[in-house]
Coordinates of C-alpha atoms in Angstrom, one line a residue:
Chain P
X1 CA -47.7 -4.1 6.3
X2 CA -48.0 -1.4 8.7
X3 CA -46.0 1.5 8.5
X4 CA -42.8 1.6 10.9
X5 CA -42.1 5.1 10.1
X6 CA -44.6 7.5 10.8
X7 CA -44.2 11.1 10.1
X8 CA -44.2 14.1 12.9
X9 CA -46.2 16.8 11.7
X10 CA -44.9 19.4 13.9
X11 CA -41.1 18.0 14.3
X12 CA -41.4 17.8 10.6
X13 CA -39.4 14.3 10.6
X14 CA -40.2 10.8 10.2
X15 CA -39.4 8.6 13.1
X16 CA -39.7 4.8 13.8
X17 CA -42.9 4.4 15.9
X18 CA -41.5 1.1 17.8
X19 CA -38.2 3.6 19.0
X20 CA -40.6 5.9 20.0
X21 CA -43.1 3.9 22.0
X22 CA -40.1 2.1 23.4
X23 CA -38.7 5.3 24.8
X24 CA -41.9 5.9 25.9
X25 CA -42.1 2.4 28.0
X26 CA -38.1 3.0 29.3
X27 CA -38.6 6.3 30.6
X28 CA -42.1 5.6 32.1
X29 CA -40.8 2.6 33.8
X30 CA -38.2 4.5 35.7
X31 CA -40.6 7.1 35.9
X32 CA -42.8 5.2 37.9
X33 CA -40.4 3.1 39.9
X34 CA -38.8 6.2 41.4
X35 CA -41.8 8.5 41.5
X36 CA -40.4 11.4 38.8
X37 CA -41.6 12.7 35.6
X38 CA -38.4 11.6 33.8
X39 CA -38.2 14.9 31.8
X40 CA -34.2 14.8 32.2
X41 CA -33.9 11.4 30.2
X42 CA -36.8 12.0 27.6
X43 CA -35.9 15.3 26.8
X44 CA -32.2 14.3 26.0
X45 CA -33.6 11.3 24.3
X46 CA -35.6 13.2 21.9
X47 CA -33.2 15.3 21.0
X48 CA -30.7 12.4 20.4
X49 CA -33.0 11.0 17.8
X50 CA -32.9 14.6 15.8
X51 CA -35.9 16.0 17.1
X52 CA -35.1 20.0 17.3
X53 CA -34.4 20.8 21.3
X54 CA -37.3 23.5 21.5
X55 CA -39.8 20.8 20.1
X56 CA -38.3 17.9 22.7
X57 CA -39.1 20.2 25.6
X58 CA -42.6 21.5 24.5
X59 CA -43.7 17.7 23.6
X60 CA -42.3 16.1 26.6
X61 CA -44.4 18.7 28.8
X62 CA -47.6 16.6 28.2
X63 CA -46.0 13.2 28.5
X64 CA -44.7 14.1 31.9
X65 CA -48.5 15.5 32.7
X66 CA -49.5 12.1 31.0
X67 CA -47.6 10.0 33.6
X68 CA -47.5 12.2 36.2
X69 CA -51.6 12.2 36.8
X70 CA -51.5 8.7 35.9
X71 CA -49.4 8.5 39.3
X72 CA -51.1 11.0 41.1
X73 CA -54.9 9.1 40.9
X74 CA -52.7 6.1 42.5
X75 CA -51.9 7.4 45.2
X76 CA -54.5 9.8 45.5
X77 CA -56.9 6.2 46.3
X78 CA -54.5 5.3 48.9
X79 CA -54.8 9.0 50.5
X80 CA -50.6 9.5 49.9
X81 CA -50.8 13.2 48.6
X82 CA -51.6 16.3 50.5
X83 CA -53.0 18.5 48.2
X84 CA -52.9 21.8 50.7
X85 CA -48.9 21.5 50.4
X86 CA -49.4 21.1 46.6
X87 CA -51.1 23.9 46.6
X88 CA -48.9 26.0 48.6
X89 CA -46.0 24.7 46.6
X90 CA -48.0 25.5 43.1
X91 CA -48.0 29.4 44.6
X92 CA -44.3 29.7 44.1
X93 CA -44.1 27.2 41.2
X94 CA -46.3 29.7 39.2
X95 CA -43.8 32.6 40.0
X96 CA -40.5 30.6 39.2
X97 CA -42.0 29.6 36.1
X98 CA -42.3 33.4 34.8
X99 CA -39.0 34.2 36.2
X100 CA -37.5 31.1 34.4
X101 CA -39.5 31.9 31.0
X102 CA -38.2 35.7 31.2
X103 CA -34.1 34.4 31.8
X104 CA -34.8 31.3 28.8
X105 CA -35.6 34.4 26.6
X106 CA -33.0 36.5 27.7
X107 CA -30.2 33.8 27.4
X108 CA -31.9 32.9 23.9
X109 CA -31.4 36.3 22.3
X110 CA -27.8 36.3 23.8
X111 CA -27.0 33.0 21.9
X112 CA -25.7 31.0 24.7
X113 CA -28.8 29.1 25.8
X114 CA -27.8 25.5 24.8
X115 CA -24.4 25.9 26.7
X116 CA -26.8 27.4 29.2
X117 CA -29.1 24.4 29.2
X118 CA -25.8 21.9 29.4
X119 CA -23.9 23.4 32.3
X120 CA -27.2 23.2 34.1
X121 CA -27.6 19.6 33.6
X122 CA -24.0 19.2 34.2
X123 CA -24.2 21.1 37.5
X124 CA -27.7 20.3 38.7
X125 CA -27.7 16.7 37.8
X126 CA -23.9 16.5 38.9
X127 CA -24.3 17.8 42.4
X128 CA -27.6 16.4 43.2
X129 CA -26.8 13.0 41.6
X130 CA -23.5 13.1 43.4
X131 CA -25.1 14.0 47.2
X132 CA -27.7 10.8 46.0
X133 CA -25.5 8.4 45.6
X134 CA -23.2 9.3 48.9
X135 CA -26.4 9.7 50.6
X136 CA -27.5 6.0 49.5
X137 CA -24.2 4.2 50.1
X138 CA -24.3 5.7 53.6
X139 CA -27.7 4.7 54.0
X140 CA -27.1 1.2 52.6
X141 CA -24.0 0.6 55.2
X142 CA -25.7 1.5 57.9
X143 CA -28.1 -0.8 57.7
X144 CA -25.6 -3.3 57.1
X145 CA -24.6 -2.9 60.4
X146 CA -27.6 -3.4 61.8
X147 CA -28.4 0.6 62.5
X148 CA -31.8 1.7 61.6
X149 CA -32.4 3.6 58.2
X150 CA -34.1 7.0 59.7
X151 CA -34.9 9.7 57.3
X152 CA -36.9 11.5 59.1
X153 CA -35.4 12.9 62.3
X154 CA -38.3 14.8 64.1
X155 CA -36.4 16.3 66.2
X156 CA -33.9 18.1 64.4
X157 CA -35.6 21.4 63.5
X158 CA -33.5 23.6 61.1
X159 CA -33.0 27.1 61.0
X160 CA -36.3 27.8 59.0
X161 CA -38.4 26.0 61.3
X162 CA -37.9 29.5 63.1
X163 CA -39.8 31.7 60.4
X164 CA -43.1 33.2 60.6
X165 CA -46.7 32.5 58.8
X166 CA -46.7 29.0 60.1
X167 CA -49.4 26.7 58.4
X168 CA -50.1 23.2 59.1
X169 CA -50.3 20.4 56.7
X170 CA -52.4 17.7 58.3
X171 CA -51.5 14.9 55.6
X172 CA -47.9 15.1 55.7
X173 CA -48.0 15.8 59.8
X174 CA -46.2 18.8 59.5
X175 CA -46.1 22.3 61.1
X176 CA -44.2 24.6 58.9
X177 CA -43.1 28.3 57.6
X178 CA -45.1 28.8 54.5
X179 CA -42.1 30.5 53.3
X180 CA -39.6 28.0 52.5
X181 CA -42.6 25.6 50.9
X182 CA -43.3 28.6 48.1
X183 CA -39.2 28.9 47.5
X184 CA -39.0 25.4 46.9
X185 CA -42.0 25.5 44.6
X186 CA -40.3 29.1 43.1
X187 CA -37.2 26.8 42.3
X188 CA -38.5 24.5 40.5
X189 CA -40.7 26.6 38.6
X190 CA -37.6 28.2 37.6
X191 CA -35.6 25.2 36.9
X192 CA -38.4 23.4 35.0
X193 CA -38.5 26.4 32.5
X194 CA -34.7 26.9 32.1
X195 CA -33.7 22.9 31.6
X196 CA -37.3 21.8 29.9
X197 CA -37.7 19.5 32.9
X198 CA -40.4 18.3 35.5
X199 CA -37.5 18.1 38.3
X200 CA -39.7 15.8 40.8
X201 CA -36.2 14.0 41.1
X202 CA -35.4 17.6 42.7
X203 CA -38.4 18.3 44.4
X204 CA -38.5 14.9 46.3
X205 CA -35.9 15.2 48.2
X206 CA -36.1 18.9 48.8
X207 CA -39.4 18.3 50.4
X208 CA -37.9 14.8 52.2
X209 CA -34.8 16.5 53.3
X210 CA -35.8 20.4 54.1
X211 CA -39.7 20.1 54.8
X212 CA -39.2 16.5 56.7
X213 CA -42.7 15.8 54.5
X214 CA -42.7 12.3 55.7
X215 CA -41.7 9.3 52.3
X216 CA -45.3 8.0 52.1
X217 CA -47.2 11.6 50.9
X218 CA -44.2 13.1 48.9
X219 CA -44.1 11.6 45.7
X220 CA -47.6 11.8 45.5
X221 CA -47.6 15.4 46.6
X222 CA -44.5 15.9 44.1
X223 CA -46.9 14.5 41.3
X224 CA -49.5 17.0 41.8
X225 CA -47.1 19.7 41.1
X226 CA -45.8 18.4 38.5
X227 CA -48.8 17.9 36.9
X228 CA -50.0 21.5 37.1
X229 CA -46.8 23.0 36.1
X230 CA -46.2 20.7 32.6
X231 CA -50.3 20.5 32.0
X232 CA -50.1 24.5 32.1
X233 CA -46.4 24.7 30.3
X234 CA -47.9 22.2 27.4
X235 CA -50.7 24.9 26.9
X236 CA -48.3 27.8 27.2
X237 CA -45.7 26.1 24.6
X238 CA -49.1 25.5 22.2
X239 CA -50.0 29.1 22.3
X240 CA -46.7 31.2 22.1
X241 CA -44.1 28.6 20.0
X242 CA -46.7 26.1 18.2
X243 CA -44.2 23.8 19.2
X244 CA -46.0 20.5 20.6
X245 CA -46.1 17.5 18.7
X246 CA -49.4 16.2 19.3
X247 CA -48.5 12.8 17.1
X248 CA -45.6 12.4 19.4
X249 CA -46.7 13.3 22.7
X250 CA -49.8 11.0 21.9
X251 CA -47.0 8.1 21.3
X252 CA -44.7 8.9 24.2
X253 CA -47.6 9.0 26.9
X254 CA -49.2 5.8 25.9
X255 CA -46.0 4.0 26.4
X256 CA -44.9 6.4 29.4
X257 CA -48.1 5.3 31.2
X258 CA -47.6 1.7 31.0
X259 CA -44.0 1.9 31.9
X260 CA -45.2 3.7 34.8
X261 CA -47.4 1.0 36.1
X262 CA -44.8 -1.6 35.6
X263 CA -42.3 0.8 36.9
X264 CA -43.9 1.3 40.6
X265 CA -44.6 -2.4 41.1
X266 CA -40.9 -2.8 40.5
X267 CA -40.2 -0.1 42.5
X268 CA -42.7 -1.5 45.5
X269 CA -41.0 -4.7 45.6
X270 CA -37.6 -2.8 46.2
X271 CA -35.8 -1.1 49.5
X272 CA -36.0 2.5 49.5
X273 CA -32.4 3.1 50.2
X274 CA -31.3 1.6 47.1
X275 CA -33.9 3.0 45.0
X276 CA -32.3 5.9 46.0
X277 CA -29.2 4.8 45.6
X278 CA -29.8 3.4 41.6
X279 CA -31.8 7.2 41.1
X280 CA -29.1 8.8 42.2
X281 CA -26.9 6.7 39.8
X282 CA -28.8 7.7 37.2
X283 CA -29.4 11.5 37.7
X284 CA -25.5 11.6 37.9
X285 CA -25.1 9.5 34.7
X286 CA -27.3 11.9 32.6
X287 CA -25.0 14.9 34.6
X288 CA -21.6 13.1 33.4
X289 CA -22.6 12.5 30.0
X290 CA -23.7 15.8 29.8
X291 CA -20.1 17.3 31.4
X292 CA -18.1 14.6 28.8
X293 CA -19.8 16.4 26.0
X294 CA -18.9 19.7 27.5
X295 CA -15.3 18.9 27.9
X296 CA -14.3 16.3 24.9
X297 CA -13.2 17.6 21.9
X298 CA -16.6 18.0 19.4
X299 CA -16.0 15.6 16.1
X300 CA -17.7 18.7 14.5
X301 CA -16.7 21.7 15.4
X302 CA -19.8 23.4 13.6
X303 CA -23.3 23.4 13.9
X304 CA -26.4 25.0 12.2
X305 CA -29.5 25.8 13.1
X306 CA -32.4 28.1 11.6
X307 CA -32.4 31.3 13.2
X308 CA -35.4 32.0 15.8
X309 CA -38.2 33.1 14.3
X310 CA -37.9 32.6 10.5
X311 CA -39.4 29.2 10.1
Chain K
X1 CA -20.2 8.7 -34.4
X2 CA -18.6 11.6 -32.6
X3 CA -16.9 13.0 -36.1
X4 CA -19.7 13.7 -38.2
X5 CA -17.8 15.7 -40.6
X6 CA -20.7 16.7 -42.8
X7 CA -22.2 17.9 -39.6
X8 CA -19.2 20.6 -39.0
X9 CA -19.6 21.4 -42.4
X10 CA -23.4 22.2 -41.9
X11 CA -22.7 24.5 -39.3
X12 CA -19.6 26.1 -40.6
X13 CA -22.0 26.9 -43.8
X14 CA -25.2 27.7 -41.0
X15 CA -23.0 29.8 -39.4
X16 CA -21.9 31.8 -42.1
X17 CA -25.7 32.0 -43.5
X18 CA -26.7 33.7 -40.2
X19 CA -24.0 36.3 -38.6
X20 CA -25.5 35.4 -35.1
X21 CA -25.8 31.9 -34.6
X22 CA -29.7 31.6 -33.3
X23 CA -29.6 29.0 -31.2
X24 CA -32.7 27.4 -31.8
X25 CA -33.0 24.3 -29.4
X26 CA -35.3 24.0 -26.8
X27 CA -36.1 22.2 -24.0
X28 CA -38.9 20.6 -23.1
X29 CA -39.3 18.9 -20.0
X30 CA -41.7 17.7 -17.2
X31 CA -41.9 15.8 -13.8
X32 CA -43.3 12.8 -12.6
X33 CA -45.3 14.8 -10.1
X34 CA -45.6 18.5 -9.4
X35 CA -47.1 18.4 -6.0
X36 CA -45.0 16.2 -3.2
X37 CA -47.9 15.0 -0.1
X38 CA -46.5 14.5 2.9
X39 CA -48.9 12.2 4.4
X40 CA -48.2 10.2 8.0
X41 CA -46.2 7.5 6.1
X42 CA -44.0 10.1 4.8
X43 CA -40.2 9.1 4.9
X44 CA -38.7 11.1 1.7
X45 CA -39.3 10.6 -2.2
X46 CA -37.8 11.0 -5.5
X47 CA -38.6 13.0 -8.2
X48 CA -38.4 12.0 -11.8
X49 CA -37.6 14.8 -14.3
X50 CA -37.4 13.8 -18.0
X51 CA -37.7 15.9 -21.1
X52 CA -36.5 16.4 -24.7
X53 CA -34.4 19.2 -26.9
X54 CA -36.1 19.6 -29.2
X55 CA -34.8 21.0 -32.8
X56 CA -36.6 23.3 -35.6
X57 CA -35.6 24.4 -38.6
X58 CA -33.1 27.1 -37.7
X59 CA -31.0 24.7 -35.4
X60 CA -27.6 24.3 -35.6
X61 CA -26.1 21.2 -35.9
X62 CA -23.7 20.7 -33.0
X63 CA -19.9 19.3 -33.0
X64 CA -20.3 17.7 -29.5
X65 CA -22.9 16.1 -27.5
X66 CA -25.5 18.2 -24.9
X67 CA -24.7 18.8 -21.2
X68 CA -27.9 19.0 -19.1
X69 CA -27.3 21.1 -15.6
X70 CA -30.3 20.8 -13.6
X71 CA -30.6 23.0 -10.5
X72 CA -33.2 22.2 -7.8
X73 CA -33.6 24.8 -4.7
X74 CA -36.1 24.7 -2.1
X75 CA -38.0 27.7 -0.1
X76 CA -35.5 30.0 1.2
X77 CA -34.6 30.5 5.0
X78 CA -31.9 32.1 7.2
X79 CA -29.5 29.9 9.2
X80 CA -26.7 30.2 11.7
X81 CA -24.0 28.4 11.9
X82 CA -21.9 28.4 14.8
X83 CA -18.2 27.6 15.6
X84 CA -17.4 25.8 19.1
X85 CA -14.3 26.7 20.5
X86 CA -12.7 25.8 23.8
X87 CA -13.0 28.6 26.7
X88 CA -12.1 27.7 30.2
X89 CA -12.1 24.2 29.4
X90 CA -15.0 23.5 27.7
X91 CA -15.9 23.6 24.6
X92 CA -19.0 26.4 23.8
X93 CA -20.0 27.8 20.8
X94 CA -17.8 31.0 20.1
X95 CA -18.2 32.6 16.0
X96 CA -21.6 32.7 14.5
X97 CA -22.5 33.7 11.2
X98 CA -25.9 34.1 9.4
X99 CA -26.5 32.7 5.9
X100 CA -29.4 35.2 4.7
X101 CA -32.0 33.7 2.9
X102 CA -30.3 30.8 1.4
X103 CA -32.1 27.8 -0.3
X104 CA -33.3 25.1 2.1
X105 CA -33.1 22.2 -0.7
X106 CA -30.4 22.6 -3.4
X107 CA -29.9 19.8 -5.8
X108 CA -27.2 20.2 -8.5
X109 CA -27.8 17.6 -11.5
X110 CA -25.7 17.1 -14.4
X111 CA -24.7 14.8 -17.3
X112 CA -21.2 15.2 -16.3
X113 CA -18.6 17.3 -13.8
X114 CA -19.6 20.8 -14.5
X115 CA -15.9 21.8 -14.8
X116 CA -16.0 19.4 -18.1
X117 CA -19.1 20.9 -19.4
X118 CA -18.1 24.9 -20.0
X119 CA -15.2 26.9 -18.8
X120 CA -15.0 27.5 -15.2
X121 CA -16.6 32.0 -15.8
X122 CA -18.9 30.3 -17.6
X123 CA -20.0 28.5 -14.2
X124 CA -19.5 30.9 -12.1
X125 CA -21.5 33.5 -13.4
X126 CA -24.6 31.3 -14.4
X127 CA -24.0 29.9 -10.6
X128 CA -24.0 26.3 -11.4
X129 CA -22.6 23.9 -9.0
X130 CA -22.8 23.7 -5.3
X131 CA -19.5 25.9 -4.6
X132 CA -20.4 28.7 -6.9
X133 CA -24.0 29.2 -6.2
X134 CA -24.2 32.4 -3.9
X135 CA -24.3 32.0 -0.6
X136 CA -25.3 35.4 1.3
X137 CA -23.7 36.4 4.9
X138 CA -24.3 38.4 7.1
X139 CA -21.0 40.2 8.0
X140 CA -20.7 43.3 10.2
X141 CA -23.8 45.8 8.7
X142 CA -23.3 44.3 4.9
X143 CA -24.8 41.0 3.4
X144 CA -22.5 39.4 1.0
X145 CA -21.1 35.9 -0.1
X146 CA -17.3 35.3 0.7
X147 CA -14.5 33.7 -0.6
X148 CA -15.1 30.2 -1.9
X149 CA -13.1 28.5 0.7
X150 CA -14.0 30.4 3.8
X151 CA -14.7 27.8 6.8
X152 CA -17.9 28.9 7.3
X153 CA -19.0 28.5 4.2
X154 CA -17.5 25.1 3.8
X155 CA -18.9 24.2 7.2
X156 CA -22.5 24.8 5.7
X157 CA -21.8 23.0 2.7
X158 CA -20.7 20.3 4.5
X159 CA -23.6 19.9 6.8
X160 CA -26.1 20.6 4.4
X161 CA -24.8 17.6 2.4
X162 CA -24.5 15.5 5.1
X163 CA -28.5 16.4 5.7
X164 CA -29.1 15.7 2.0
X165 CA -30.4 18.6 1.9
X166 CA -28.1 19.8 -0.5
X167 CA -26.8 17.6 -3.4
X168 CA -24.2 17.4 -5.8
X169 CA -25.1 14.7 -8.6
X170 CA -22.6 15.3 -11.2
X171 CA -23.8 11.9 -13.4
X172 CA -27.3 12.2 -12.5
X173 CA -28.3 13.5 -16.1
X174 CA -28.9 10.7 -18.1
X175 CA -29.5 11.3 -22.3
X176 CA -31.8 7.9 -22.8
X177 CA -31.4 8.9 -27.2
X178 CA -29.2 12.0 -28.0
X179 CA -32.3 14.2 -27.1
X180 CA -33.9 12.6 -25.1
X181 CA -33.0 12.8 -21.1
X182 CA -34.0 11.8 -17.4
X183 CA -32.9 12.5 -14.0
X184 CA -33.9 11.8 -10.5
X185 CA -34.4 14.2 -7.9
X186 CA -34.3 13.0 -4.4
X187 CA -36.1 14.5 -1.7
X188 CA -35.5 13.3 1.9
X189 CA -38.0 13.3 4.7
X190 CA -36.5 16.5 5.9
X191 CA -37.2 18.4 2.9
X192 CA -39.0 21.2 4.1
X193 CA -42.6 22.3 3.0
X194 CA -42.9 25.2 0.1
X195 CA -42.1 25.5 -3.3
X196 CA -39.3 24.3 -5.3
X197 CA -38.1 25.5 -8.7
X198 CA -36.3 23.4 -11.3
X199 CA -34.0 25.1 -13.3
X200 CA -32.6 23.5 -16.6
X201 CA -29.7 24.8 -18.6
X202 CA -28.7 23.1 -22.0
X203 CA -25.1 23.3 -23.0
X204 CA -23.4 22.4 -25.9
X205 CA -19.9 22.9 -27.3
X206 CA -18.8 25.0 -23.6
X207 CA -21.8 27.4 -24.2
X208 CA -24.8 27.3 -22.6
X209 CA -27.9 27.0 -25.6
X210 CA -30.9 27.9 -23.7
X211 CA -32.6 27.4 -20.4
X212 CA -36.0 25.7 -19.5
X213 CA -37.6 25.4 -16.1
X214 CA -40.5 23.8 -14.0
X215 CA -41.6 23.7 -10.3
X216 CA -43.1 21.5 -7.8
X217 CA -44.1 21.7 -3.9
X218 CA -44.5 19.9 -1.2
X219 CA -47.2 20.2 0.9
X220 CA -48.7 18.7 4.2
X221 CA -51.9 16.6 3.3
X222 CA -54.9 15.4 5.6
X223 CA -54.2 14.7 8.5
X224 CA -50.6 16.2 8.7
X225 CA -51.9 19.5 6.9
X226 CA -54.9 19.4 10.0
X227 CA -52.7 18.8 12.6
X228 CA -50.1 21.5 11.8
X229 CA -52.9 23.9 10.9
X230 CA -54.7 23.3 14.1
X231 CA -51.0 24.2 16.1
X232 CA -50.7 27.4 14.3
X233 CA -53.9 28.9 13.9
X234 CA -55.6 27.7 17.1
X235 CA -52.9 27.3 19.3
X236 CA -55.0 27.7 23.0
X237 CA -57.4 25.0 21.6
X238 CA -54.8 23.2 20.7
X239 CA -52.8 23.4 23.9
X240 CA -55.8 22.8 25.6
X241 CA -56.4 19.4 23.3
X242 CA -53.3 18.3 23.8
X243 CA -53.4 18.9 27.6
X244 CA -57.0 16.9 27.8
X245 CA -55.6 14.1 25.9
X246 CA -52.5 13.8 28.5
X247 CA -54.9 13.7 31.6
X248 CA -57.3 11.3 29.4
X249 CA -54.3 8.9 28.8
X250 CA -53.0 9.1 32.5
X251 CA -56.5 8.3 33.6
X252 CA -57.2 5.9 31.4
X253 CA -54.2 4.0 32.7
X254 CA -54.7 3.9 36.0
X255 CA -58.3 2.7 35.2
X256 CA -57.2 0.0 33.1
X257 CA -54.4 -1.0 35.2
X258 CA -55.9 -0.5 38.9
X259 CA -55.5 -3.8 40.9
X260 CA -57.6 -2.8 44.3

């Protein structure tokens, strides 16, 4: 009989290999379908399995790196990504990650890291999810009435189109100041470091709504950014905390890349406004789940945790 | 069987003969294994403890039967217990208590409930039973144990018990013959790596007669040991290898599932 349970060498507990593999496939399917990393789903799922939050956050980064690399190659073949835009985003992304790690360490010293993570999940996923759902519903109603779905309004300029240091991104066919690009990268890196998520579900709408990046290159570009930040995070987590579980990562990523392929095909068959609405509902649901945990009277008022640094 | 007038007479005579009763019983014990190996298929295990009460010429015949208390304690660790309180409508960790260098694993196995084996002051002095084990806590500048029904202390024990890391088994030691005993030590999958001590106490007539002990270790073995060692000692290489594995997996998937 093949062993169903496998003992994870870093997480220090046995898990059911099929449960973890199924989780990888499910989250991979969703990430392929919507063109996101899926960290905001995977991290809470792993914690639910009993894996410590620190190991979960560190290991998920390598899983996201795998699925976003697989996705990025596919988009690269179709020439549906903008490397120069991704590079510009990365400049801000790296600075943001450093700032996020600094705040992470500071909050951990205060002993309020768990609450901060929960609150930021509620606020961020709740607000972004809510906006996406509202936008999705509006788009579907518009198309029902026979009006064309217009996401990109080429004529409309916002205030930051007047900013200096303008650059032309050929692949995206946009001419925009580099300041908001670096800013968006910074925000993504910052949020990613604190919440342990790649942030594709945030980056994609930001690129569409603020920078007017066309939808056909936005997912590929977002995947390149996610790939680099998450691969870097994997190495950094390994050096500083020694908490990346390679066995857990391998099971997750094999499931993840397989699921992502099927998810991408399912996504291509669906109308994009319906897809955005579904993603919005998903994001909102995770946010609400965290909110319920915060507001509901807990079953157990006490929790036990190993003191940091006494492994 | 319990009423052995001759034995009692013998005991009385011996007591008269020697002013200080020389407790000459000796505990001889062993474990089914002294090293628990963590392999990829490890899901927890059980160790069998067995032993015998040896007599020699100076042994005092006992009125009652023997009682054994086996205390198994794992490597020490420092833990924080936090309590949630409602603040501005949400539940957040408010108060906390640090438990300093307490056993990560603790099992108390005995032939009968400890309260029936010996008087309560003896049990307290010898720290027998989960409730009577010393659990040092950081309180302000001091480190001390608190009263037995302190809410944090109770919560600590309750959480440890619920994770099977603390075990209270008042009937786990059985005497197969009047002098031969055995017990099963349950080790959950979450039992930490390290050295474990087994402390054996032999009681008769409510008094401690002699002590014995043994030890075992839980170690990662083979592949598990290699991975854990690499992660700890070669973090950069380990991280690069993991990142490379991620890229390879992603690339393979895009080749295998390529459609055009």
